[in-house]
JSON list of C-alpha atoms in Angstrom, two decimals:
[
{"chain": "O", "resi": 1079, "resn": "MET", "atom": "CA", "xyz": [83.72, 80.42, -206.14]},
{"chain": "O", "resi": 1080, "resn": "GLN", "atom": "CA", "xyz": [83.12, 76.94, -204.09]},
{"chain": "O", "resi": 1081, "resn": "ALA", "atom": "CA", "xyz": [79.53, 77.47, -202.47]},
{"chain": "O", "resi": 1082, "resn": "ASN", "atom": "CA", "xyz": [81.26, 75.29, -200.17]},
{"chain": "O", "resi": 1083, "resn": "GLY", "atom": "CA", "xyz": [84.21, 76.73, -198.28]},
{"chain": "O", "resi": 1084, "resn": "PHE", "atom": "CA", "xyz": [86.17, 76.23, -195.28]},
{"chain": "O", "resi": 1085, "resn": "PHE", "atom": "CA", "xyz": [85.21, 79.18, -193.69]},
{"chain": "O", "resi": 1086, "resn": "ASP", "atom": "CA", "xyz": [81.98, 78.25, -194.59]},
{"chain": "O", "resi": 1087, "resn": "GLU", "atom": "CA", "xyz": [82.30, 74.17, -192.85]},
{"chain": "O", "resi": 1088, "resn": "ILE", "atom": "CA", "xyz": [83.95, 75.72, -190.14]},
{"chain": "O", "resi": 1089, "resn": "GLY", "atom": "CA", "xyz": [81.33, 79.60, -189.76]},
{"chain": "O", "resi": 1090, "resn": "GLU", "atom": "CA", "xyz": [78.89, 75.59, -190.20]},
{"chain": "O", "resi": 1091, "resn": "THR", "atom": "CA", "xyz": [80.07, 73.43, -187.32]},
{"chain": "O", "resi": 1092, "resn": "ILE", "atom": "CA", "xyz": [81.14, 76.61, -184.66]},
{"chain": "O", "resi": 1093, "resn": "GLY", "atom": "CA", "xyz": [76.46, 77.44, -185.23]},
{"chain": "O", "resi": 1094, "resn": "GLU", "atom": "CA", "xyz": [75.91, 74.11, -184.32]},
{"chain": "O", "resi": 1095, "resn": "ALA", "atom": "CA", "xyz": [77.71, 74.00, -181.85]},
{"chain": "O", "resi": 1096, "resn": "ILE", "atom": "CA", "xyz": [76.59, 77.31, -180.13]},
{"chain": "O", "resi": 1097, "resn": "ARG", "atom": "CA", "xyz": [72.66, 76.11, -181.59]},
{"chain": "O", "resi": 1098, "resn": "VAL", "atom": "CA", "xyz": [73.64, 73.17, -179.21]},
{"chain": "O", "resi": 1099, "resn": "MET", "atom": "CA", "xyz": [73.89, 74.70, -176.31]},
{"chain": "O", "resi": 1100, "resn": "VAL", "atom": "CA", "xyz": [72.16, 77.35, -176.13]},
{"chain": "O", "resi": 1101, "resn": "GLU", "atom": "CA", "xyz": [68.86, 73.80, -175.92]},
{"chain": "O", "resi": 1102, "resn": "PHE", "atom": "CA", "xyz": [70.86, 72.16, -173.79]},
{"chain": "O", "resi": 1103, "resn": "LEU", "atom": "CA", "xyz": [71.15, 75.03, -171.46]},
{"chain": "O", "resi": 1104, "resn": "LEU", "atom": "CA", "xyz": [66.86, 75.94, -172.35]},
{"chain": "O", "resi": 1105, "resn": "GLY", "atom": "CA", "xyz": [66.10, 72.09, -171.59]},
{"chain": "O", "resi": 1106, "resn": "ILE", "atom": "CA", "xyz": [68.04, 72.67, -167.83]},
{"chain": "O", "resi": 1107, "resn": "PHE", "atom": "CA", "xyz": [66.04, 76.23, -167.06]},
{"chain": "O", "resi": 1108, "resn": "THR", "atom": "CA", "xyz": [63.09, 74.42, -168.25]},
{"chain": "O", "resi": 1109, "resn": "ASN", "atom": "CA", "xyz": [62.81, 71.40, -165.82]},
{"chain": "O", "resi": 1110, "resn": "PHE", "atom": "CA", "xyz": [64.72, 73.57, -162.99]},
{"chain": "O", "resi": 1111, "resn": "PHE", "atom": "CA", "xyz": [62.07, 76.15, -162.65]},
{"chain": "O", "resi": 1112, "resn": "GLY", "atom": "CA", "xyz": [59.30, 73.80, -163.57]},
{"chain": "O", "resi": 1113, "resn": "ALA", "atom": "CA", "xyz": [60.55, 71.76, -160.92]},
{"chain": "O", "resi": 1114, "resn": "PHE", "atom": "CA", "xyz": [60.35, 74.96, -158.48]},
{"chain": "O", "resi": 1115, "resn": "ARG", "atom": "CA", "xyz": [57.41, 75.94, -159.28]},
{"chain": "O", "resi": 1116, "resn": "ASP", "atom": "CA", "xyz": [55.58, 72.34, -158.76]},
{"chain": "O", "resi": 1117, "resn": "PHE", "atom": "CA", "xyz": [57.43, 72.44, -155.46]},
{"chain": "O", "resi": 1118, "resn": "ILE", "atom": "CA", "xyz": [55.82, 75.79, -155.47]},
{"chain": "O", "resi": 1119, "resn": "ASP", "atom": "CA", "xyz": [52.52, 74.87, -156.03]},
{"chain": "O", "resi": 1120, "resn": "GLY", "atom": "CA", "xyz": [53.05, 71.74, -153.95]},
{"chain": "O", "resi": 1121, "resn": "LEU", "atom": "CA", "xyz": [54.08, 73.27, -150.84]},
{"chain": "O", "resi": 1122, "resn": "THR", "atom": "CA", "xyz": [51.72, 75.58, -150.83]},
{"chain": "O", "resi": 1123, "resn": "ARG", "atom": "CA", "xyz": [48.65, 73.64, -151.94]},
{"chain": "O", "resi": 1124, "resn": "SER", "atom": "CA", "xyz": [49.71, 71.58, -148.55]},
{"chain": "O", "resi": 1125, "resn": "LEU", "atom": "CA", "xyz": [49.54, 74.49, -146.29]},
{"chain": "O", "resi": 1126, "resn": "GLY", "atom": "CA", "xyz": [46.35, 76.25, -147.03]},
{"chain": "O", "resi": 1127, "resn": "ILE", "atom": "CA", "xyz": [48.39, 79.57, -148.54]},
{"chain": "O", "resi": 1128, "resn": "ASN", "atom": "CA", "xyz": [48.03, 81.29, -151.97]},
{"chain": "O", "resi": 1129, "resn": "ASP", "atom": "CA", "xyz": [50.96, 81.13, -154.11]},
{"chain": "O", "resi": 1130, "resn": "SER", "atom": "CA", "xyz": [51.32, 84.36, -154.07]},
{"chain": "O", "resi": 1131, "resn": "ILE", "atom": "CA", "xyz": [54.73, 86.10, -153.32]},
{"chain": "O", "resi": 1132, "resn": "PHE", "atom": "CA", "xyz": [53.94, 87.50, -150.63]},
{"chain": "O", "resi": 1133, "resn": "SER", "atom": "CA", "xyz": [51.94, 84.27, -148.58]},
{"chain": "O", "resi": 1134, "resn": "ILE", "atom": "CA", "xyz": [55.65, 82.92, -149.31]},
{"chain": "O", "resi": 1135, "resn": "ALA", "atom": "CA", "xyz": [57.47, 85.55, -147.92]},
{"chain": "O", "resi": 1136, "resn": "VAL", "atom": "CA", "xyz": [55.72, 85.63, -145.54]},
{"chain": "O", "resi": 1137, "resn": "LEU", "atom": "CA", "xyz": [56.05, 81.49, -144.82]},
{"chain": "O", "resi": 1138, "resn": "VAL", "atom": "CA", "xyz": [59.67, 82.06, -144.19]},
{"chain": "O", "resi": 1139, "resn": "ILE", "atom": "CA", "xyz": [59.59, 84.51, -142.67]},
{"chain": "O", "resi": 1140, "resn": "GLY", "atom": "CA", "xyz": [57.81, 83.23, -140.09]},
{"chain": "O", "resi": 1141, "resn": "LEU", "atom": "CA", "xyz": [59.76, 80.43, -141.09]},
{"chain": "O", "resi": 1142, "resn": "LEU", "atom": "CA", "xyz": [62.38, 82.59, -139.94]},
{"chain": "O", "resi": 1143, "resn": "ILE", "atom": "CA", "xyz": [61.32, 83.44, -136.68]},
{"chain": "O", "resi": 1144, "resn": "LEU", "atom": "CA", "xyz": [60.91, 80.39, -135.20]},
{"chain": "O", "resi": 1145, "resn": "TRP", "atom": "CA", "xyz": [64.76, 79.58, -136.46]},
{"chain": "O", "resi": 1146, "resn": "GLY", "atom": "CA", "xyz": [65.45, 82.16, -133.96]},
{"chain": "O", "resi": 1147, "resn": "GLY", "atom": "CA", "xyz": [63.57, 80.28, -131.14]},
{"chain": "O", "resi": 1148, "resn": "LEU", "atom": "CA", "xyz": [64.86, 77.62, -131.76]},
{"chain": "O", "resi": 1149, "resn": "ARG", "atom": "CA", "xyz": [68.38, 78.92, -131.62]},
{"chain": "O", "resi": 1150, "resn": "ALA", "atom": "CA", "xyz": [67.21, 81.16, -128.25]},
{"chain": "O", "resi": 1151, "resn": "PHE", "atom": "CA", "xyz": [66.61, 77.90, -126.78]},
{"chain": "O", "resi": 1152, "resn": "LEU", "atom": "CA", "xyz": [69.67, 76.40, -127.82]},
{"chain": "O", "resi": 1153, "resn": "ARG", "atom": "CA", "xyz": [71.49, 79.65, -126.09]},
{"chain": "O", "resi": 1154, "resn": "GLY", "atom": "CA", "xyz": [69.84, 78.90, -123.44]},
{"chain": "O", "resi": 1155, "resn": "SER", "atom": "CA", "xyz": [67.39, 82.10, -123.82]},
{"chain": "O", "resi": 1156, "resn": "LEU", "atom": "CA", "xyz": [63.99, 80.68, -122.45]},
{"chain": "O", "resi": 1157, "resn": "LEU", "atom": "CA", "xyz": [62.17, 84.20, -122.38]},
{"chain": "O", "resi": 1158, "resn": "GLY", "atom": "CA", "xyz": [64.22, 84.81, -126.08]},
{"chain": "O", "resi": 1159, "resn": "GLY", "atom": "CA", "xyz": [62.70, 81.38, -127.39]},
{"chain": "O", "resi": 1160, "resn": "ILE", "atom": "CA", "xyz": [59.43, 82.10, -125.99]},
{"chain": "O", "resi": 1161, "resn": "ILE", "atom": "CA", "xyz": [58.96, 85.53, -127.05]},
{"chain": "O", "resi": 1162, "resn": "ARG", "atom": "CA", "xyz": [60.03, 84.62, -130.97]},
{"chain": "O", "resi": 1163, "resn": "THR", "atom": "CA", "xyz": [58.83, 80.57, -130.09]},
{"chain": "O", "resi": 1164, "resn": "VAL", "atom": "CA", "xyz": [55.67, 82.46, -129.90]},
{"chain": "O", "resi": 1165, "resn": "LEU", "atom": "CA", "xyz": [56.00, 84.83, -132.42]},
{"chain": "O", "resi": 1166, "resn": "GLY", "atom": "CA", "xyz": [56.50, 82.75, -135.25]},
{"chain": "O", "resi": 1167, "resn": "LEU", "atom": "CA", "xyz": [53.62, 80.38, -134.60]},
{"chain": "O", "resi": 1168, "resn": "PHE", "atom": "CA", "xyz": [51.23, 83.35, -134.24]},
{"chain": "O", "resi": 1169, "resn": "ILE", "atom": "CA", "xyz": [52.08, 84.69, -138.40]},
{"chain": "O", "resi": 1170, "resn": "LEU", "atom": "CA", "xyz": [52.35, 81.37, -139.58]},
{"chain": "O", "resi": 1171, "resn": "SER", "atom": "CA", "xyz": [48.87, 80.56, -138.26]},
{"chain": "O", "resi": 1172, "resn": "TRP", "atom": "CA", "xyz": [48.16, 83.83, -139.18]},
{"chain": "O", "resi": 1173, "resn": "LEU", "atom": "CA", "xyz": [48.42, 83.20, -142.83]},
{"chain": "O", "resi": 1174, "resn": "MET", "atom": "CA", "xyz": [47.23, 79.81, -142.77]},
{"chain": "O", "resi": 1175, "resn": "MET", "atom": "CA", "xyz": [43.74, 80.94, -142.41]}
]
């Protein structure tokens, strides 16, 4: 019997292709998540806040409220724009203290 038959070579080739694909995807996602982690670290360090999920969530909520205030101003709603903008600024200033 041959030790290295036709199907053995096909299996080895498919195994190498799978290994190359897994290493490629691992490299892509490792670099992506590393870049995301560095982005979050830089963002939180520049704002002077913790890099916890709670702080990031409060930051996103505050920015969304500010965006809502800007949209209200653009629609012509002065009172709604003022209320949302002040509320968003209050939340963000509280976060950065």
